[in-house]
Coordinates of C-alpha atoms and ligand atoms in Angstrom, one line a residue:
M203 CA -12.3 5.5 7.3
N204 CA -13.1 4.8 11.2
L205 CA -9.5 6.3 12.4
N206 CA -10.8 9.6 9.7
R207 CA -14.0 10.1 11.5
D208 CA -12.4 9.6 15.2
L209 CA -9.5 11.8 14.4
S210 CA -12.1 14.3 12.9
R211 CA -14.5 14.5 15.6
R212 CA -11.9 15.0 18.0
N213 CA -10.8 18.1 16.3
L214 CA -14.3 19.7 16.2
L215 CA -14.8 19.1 20.1
G216 CA -11.0 20.7 20.2
G217 CA -12.5 23.8 18.5
A218 CA -16.0 23.6 19.9
A219 CA -14.6 24.1 24.1
A220 CA -11.9 26.8 23.0
F221 CA -14.8 28.8 22.8
G222 CA -16.7 27.0 25.6
A223 CA -19.4 25.2 24.1
G224 CA -17.6 22.0 24.5
A225 CA -19.6 20.2 27.6
A226 CA -22.7 21.5 26.4
L227 CA -21.8 19.6 23.0
A228 CA -20.3 16.4 24.5
S229 CA -23.8 16.0 26.0
L230 CA -25.3 15.8 23.0
P231 CA -27.5 12.4 22.7
R232 CA -27.0 11.7 18.6
L233 CA -23.4 13.0 18.6
S234 CA -22.0 9.6 17.2
R235 CA -18.7 7.8 19.2
G236 CA -18.4 4.5 19.8
A237 CA -19.9 1.4 18.0
N238 CA -22.1 3.8 16.1
Q239 CA -19.3 5.4 14.0
A240 CA -19.2 1.8 12.2
T241 CA -22.7 2.3 10.9
P242 CA -24.5 5.6 9.3
E243 CA -26.5 7.1 11.6
A244 CA -30.6 7.9 10.7
S245 CA -31.8 11.2 11.4
P246 CA -34.4 11.4 13.5
A247 CA -38.0 10.8 11.6
A248 CA -39.5 14.1 13.3
S249 CA -39.0 16.1 15.9
P250 CA -39.7 14.6 19.2
A251 CA -41.3 18.3 20.5
A252 CA -43.9 18.9 16.8
T253 CA -46.5 19.2 18.9
G254 CA -48.9 21.5 16.4
P255 CA -49.0 21.9 12.9
H256 CA -45.3 21.5 11.8
T257 CA -42.6 19.3 11.8
L258 CA -39.1 18.6 11.4
P259 CA -38.2 17.2 8.1
P260 CA -35.8 14.2 8.4
L261 CA -32.1 15.0 7.3
P262 CA -32.3 13.4 3.8
Y263 CA -28.9 11.7 4.5
D264 CA -26.7 11.0 7.4
Y265 CA -24.8 13.8 9.5
A266 CA -21.5 12.9 8.0
A267 CA -22.6 12.8 3.9
L268 CA -21.4 16.4 3.3
E269 CA -17.5 16.0 4.7
P270 CA -15.3 18.0 4.6
H271 CA -16.8 20.3 3.3
I272 CA -19.7 20.5 6.2
D273 CA -18.2 18.9 8.9
T274 CA -20.5 15.9 10.9
L275 CA -21.3 17.9 14.4
T276 CA -22.3 20.8 12.3
M277 CA -25.0 19.0 10.8
Q278 CA -26.3 17.6 13.8
I279 CA -26.7 21.0 16.0
H280 CA -27.7 22.7 13.0
H281 CA -30.6 20.4 12.0
D282 CA -31.6 18.3 15.6
R283 CA -31.3 21.4 17.3
H284 CA -31.6 24.9 15.7
H285 CA -34.0 23.5 12.9
A286 CA -36.1 22.0 15.1
T287 CA -36.5 25.1 17.8
Y288 CA -37.7 26.7 14.9
V289 CA -40.0 24.2 14.3
T290 CA -41.0 23.6 18.1
N291 CA -41.0 28.2 18.0
L292 CA -43.5 28.6 15.3
N293 CA -46.1 26.0 16.4
T294 CA -45.9 27.6 19.2
A295 CA -47.0 31.0 17.7
V296 CA -49.3 29.4 15.8
S297 CA -50.9 27.6 18.8
T298 CA -53.8 30.0 19.3
L299 CA -54.5 30.4 16.1
P300 CA -56.2 27.4 14.4
D301 CA -57.2 29.2 11.0
L302 CA -53.6 29.0 10.1
H303 CA -52.8 25.6 11.1
S304 CA -53.8 23.8 7.3
L305 CA -51.2 26.5 5.1
S306 CA -48.1 25.2 4.7
P307 CA -45.8 26.9 6.1
E308 CA -44.1 28.0 2.9
D309 CA -48.4 29.6 2.0
L310 CA -47.9 30.8 5.7
I311 CA -44.7 33.1 5.1
R312 CA -45.5 33.9 2.0
D313 CA -48.4 37.2 3.4
L314 CA -47.2 37.5 6.9
T315 CA -50.3 40.5 6.6
Q316 CA -52.4 36.8 7.9
V317 CA -50.7 37.1 10.9
P318 CA -52.2 38.6 14.2
E319 CA -49.4 41.0 14.7
D320 CA -48.8 39.8 18.3
Q321 CA -47.4 36.5 16.5
R322 CA -45.8 37.9 13.0
T323 CA -42.5 38.2 14.1
A324 CA -42.2 35.2 15.8
V325 CA -43.9 33.4 12.7
R326 CA -41.5 36.1 10.0
N327 CA -38.3 34.6 12.4
N328 CA -39.6 30.5 12.7
G329 CA -41.3 30.1 9.8
G330 CA -38.6 31.5 7.9
G331 CA -36.3 29.3 9.8
H332 CA -38.3 26.2 9.5
V333 CA -38.9 26.8 5.4
N334 CA -35.0 28.4 4.6
H335 CA -33.8 24.9 6.7
T336 CA -36.2 22.7 4.7
M337 CA -34.8 24.3 1.6
F338 CA -30.9 23.7 2.1
W339 CA -31.2 20.4 3.7
E340 CA -32.7 19.6 -0.1
I341 CA -30.4 21.4 -2.4
M342 CA -27.3 19.6 -0.9
K343 CA -26.3 16.3 -1.4
P344 CA -23.2 13.9 -1.0
G345 CA -20.6 13.9 -4.2
G346 CA -22.6 17.0 -4.9
G347 CA -21.1 19.8 -7.3
G348 CA -20.0 20.1 -10.8
P349 CA -21.8 21.8 -13.1
P350 CA -25.8 22.4 -13.4
I351 CA -28.0 20.4 -15.5
G352 CA -31.1 20.9 -17.0
A353 CA -33.0 24.5 -17.4
V354 CA -31.6 25.9 -14.6
A355 CA -28.2 25.7 -16.8
Q356 CA -29.1 27.8 -19.5
A357 CA -30.6 30.1 -17.4
I358 CA -27.4 30.5 -15.3
D359 CA -25.9 30.9 -18.4
A360 CA -28.4 34.1 -19.3
A361 CA -28.4 35.5 -16.3
F362 CA -24.6 35.2 -15.3
G363 CA -23.4 34.2 -18.4
G364 CA -22.5 31.1 -16.7
L365 CA -21.5 29.3 -13.0
P366 CA -18.7 30.8 -11.9
G367 CA -20.4 34.7 -12.5
M368 CA -23.3 33.7 -10.8
Q369 CA -20.9 31.8 -7.7
Q370 CA -19.3 34.9 -7.7
Q371 CA -21.9 36.8 -6.6
V372 CA -23.8 34.9 -4.6
N373 CA -20.6 34.3 -2.5
Q374 CA -20.4 37.9 -2.5
A375 CA -23.6 39.1 -1.3
G376 CA -23.1 36.1 1.5
L377 CA -19.6 37.5 2.7
T378 CA -20.8 41.2 2.4
R379 CA -23.8 40.1 4.7
F380 CA -23.5 41.9 7.9
G381 CA -24.9 38.9 11.1
S382 CA -26.6 36.5 10.2
G383 CA -28.5 35.8 7.3
W384 CA -28.9 34.2 3.8
T385 CA -27.8 35.0 0.2
W386 CA -29.7 33.2 -2.9
V387 CA -30.4 33.3 -6.0
V388 CA -34.2 33.8 -7.1
V389 CA -36.6 33.7 -10.1
G390 CA -37.8 36.6 -9.8
A391 CA -40.8 38.9 -11.0
D392 CA -39.4 39.3 -14.4
G393 CA -38.4 35.3 -14.6
Q394 CA -34.8 35.7 -14.3
L395 CA -32.4 34.2 -12.4
A396 CA -31.1 37.4 -9.4
V397 CA -29.2 37.0 -6.7
M398 CA -29.9 39.3 -3.1
S399 CA -29.1 38.2 0.1
T400 CA -31.6 38.9 3.4
P401 CA -30.7 39.2 6.7
N402 CA -32.2 37.1 9.7
Q403 CA -34.5 33.9 8.8
D404 CA -35.7 36.2 6.2
T405 CA -36.1 34.9 2.8
P406 CA -37.6 36.4 -0.9
L407 CA -40.8 34.6 -0.6
M408 CA -41.9 37.3 2.1
A409 CA -43.3 38.9 -0.5
G410 CA -44.1 42.7 0.7
T411 CA -42.1 42.2 4.2
V412 CA -38.7 41.1 1.7
E413 CA -38.2 43.6 -1.2
P414 CA -38.0 42.4 -4.0
A415 CA -39.4 39.0 -3.7
G416 CA -39.0 36.0 -5.4
T417 CA -38.7 32.8 -5.4
P418 CA -35.9 30.9 -4.1
I419 CA -34.0 27.9 -6.2
L420 CA -31.2 28.1 -3.5
G421 CA -29.8 29.6 -0.6
I422 CA -26.7 29.4 1.3
D423 CA -27.3 29.7 5.4
V424 CA -24.0 32.3 6.3
W425 CA -25.1 32.2 10.2
E426 CA -22.0 31.6 12.3
H427 CA -24.1 28.3 13.3
A428 CA -23.8 26.8 9.6
Y429 CA -19.9 26.9 10.1
Y430 CA -18.1 28.4 12.4
L431 CA -17.1 24.7 14.6
K432 CA -14.9 23.8 11.1
Y433 CA -14.2 27.6 9.1
Q434 CA -14.3 29.7 12.9
N435 CA -14.4 33.3 11.0
K436 CA -13.6 32.5 7.6
R437 CA -17.1 32.6 6.0
A438 CA -15.5 33.1 2.3
D439 CA -13.6 29.8 3.1
Y440 CA -17.4 27.9 3.9
L441 CA -19.3 29.3 0.6
T442 CA -16.2 28.6 -1.5
A443 CA -16.5 24.8 0.3
W444 CA -20.7 24.6 -0.2
W445 CA -20.7 24.7 -3.8
N446 CA -19.2 21.2 -3.4
T447 CA -22.5 20.0 -2.1
I448 CA -25.1 21.8 -4.3
N449 CA -27.4 18.7 -5.2
W450 CA -28.3 20.7 -9.0
D451 CA -30.8 18.1 -9.9
A452 CA -32.5 19.0 -6.7
V453 CA -32.2 23.1 -7.7
N454 CA -33.3 22.5 -11.4
Q455 CA -36.5 21.3 -9.8
R456 CA -36.9 24.4 -8.1
Y457 CA -36.0 26.4 -10.6
E458 CA -38.9 24.7 -12.5
R459 CA -41.1 24.6 -10.4
A460 CA -40.7 28.5 -10.2
R461 CA -41.2 28.9 -13.8
S462 CA -44.1 27.1 -14.4
G463 CA -45.3 29.4 -10.9
Q464 CA -46.2 26.4 -8.5
Ligands
MN3_268 MN1 -29.2 27.6 10.2

């Protein structure tokens, strides 16, 4: 097992060097190596840079937990660097807006008109990034995949004729999203499940900014940072593999909360 992880890391670093990021990646302080390989690494309890109302949630599993579908180094950079940066920048954006500090991140981005115009784009991008990634970690798990469970299983049958139909639409929306963004399954205003995609860190939660609005029950990050180290330009392969990580219990809970209006 250690051998596999070593080989995997070497391959990843080789790939990284090939596009010129090798030195930066090699300097990552939490990169697993040596004695640390023997024990699962804990993810950080909170962002060291979180000075403000918003904090980086810990990854709910080890960086390596989603191998081989999502590689260890991608998980580490994605959570510790990308997500952490959204949190830091969101805190900066609201630092002079104390009236907004008591809002949850979701309530903050649900109505962007409550944010003064000079900080609105920063809150849209970084607040969206924070909310989207918090969801993303929660709807994946080690040993995930398989068929849907609970009420969401019936809803998927009703809207898409079954899981393969939904997966086909989600993957197609993710594949045809030009540039960076997300592909979603949402509970729409009519209470039915629908597939959509958004650019950048926009989310269907941003009513009035993103149309149609909806409550995401799952979303797949299709920014290159989510898959490039392992899949390079093969976004379709990443999307196919991603379904092996899905945490259906978490997705079903999100569905039941959305249906009850919470
Ligand atoms: Mn991302």
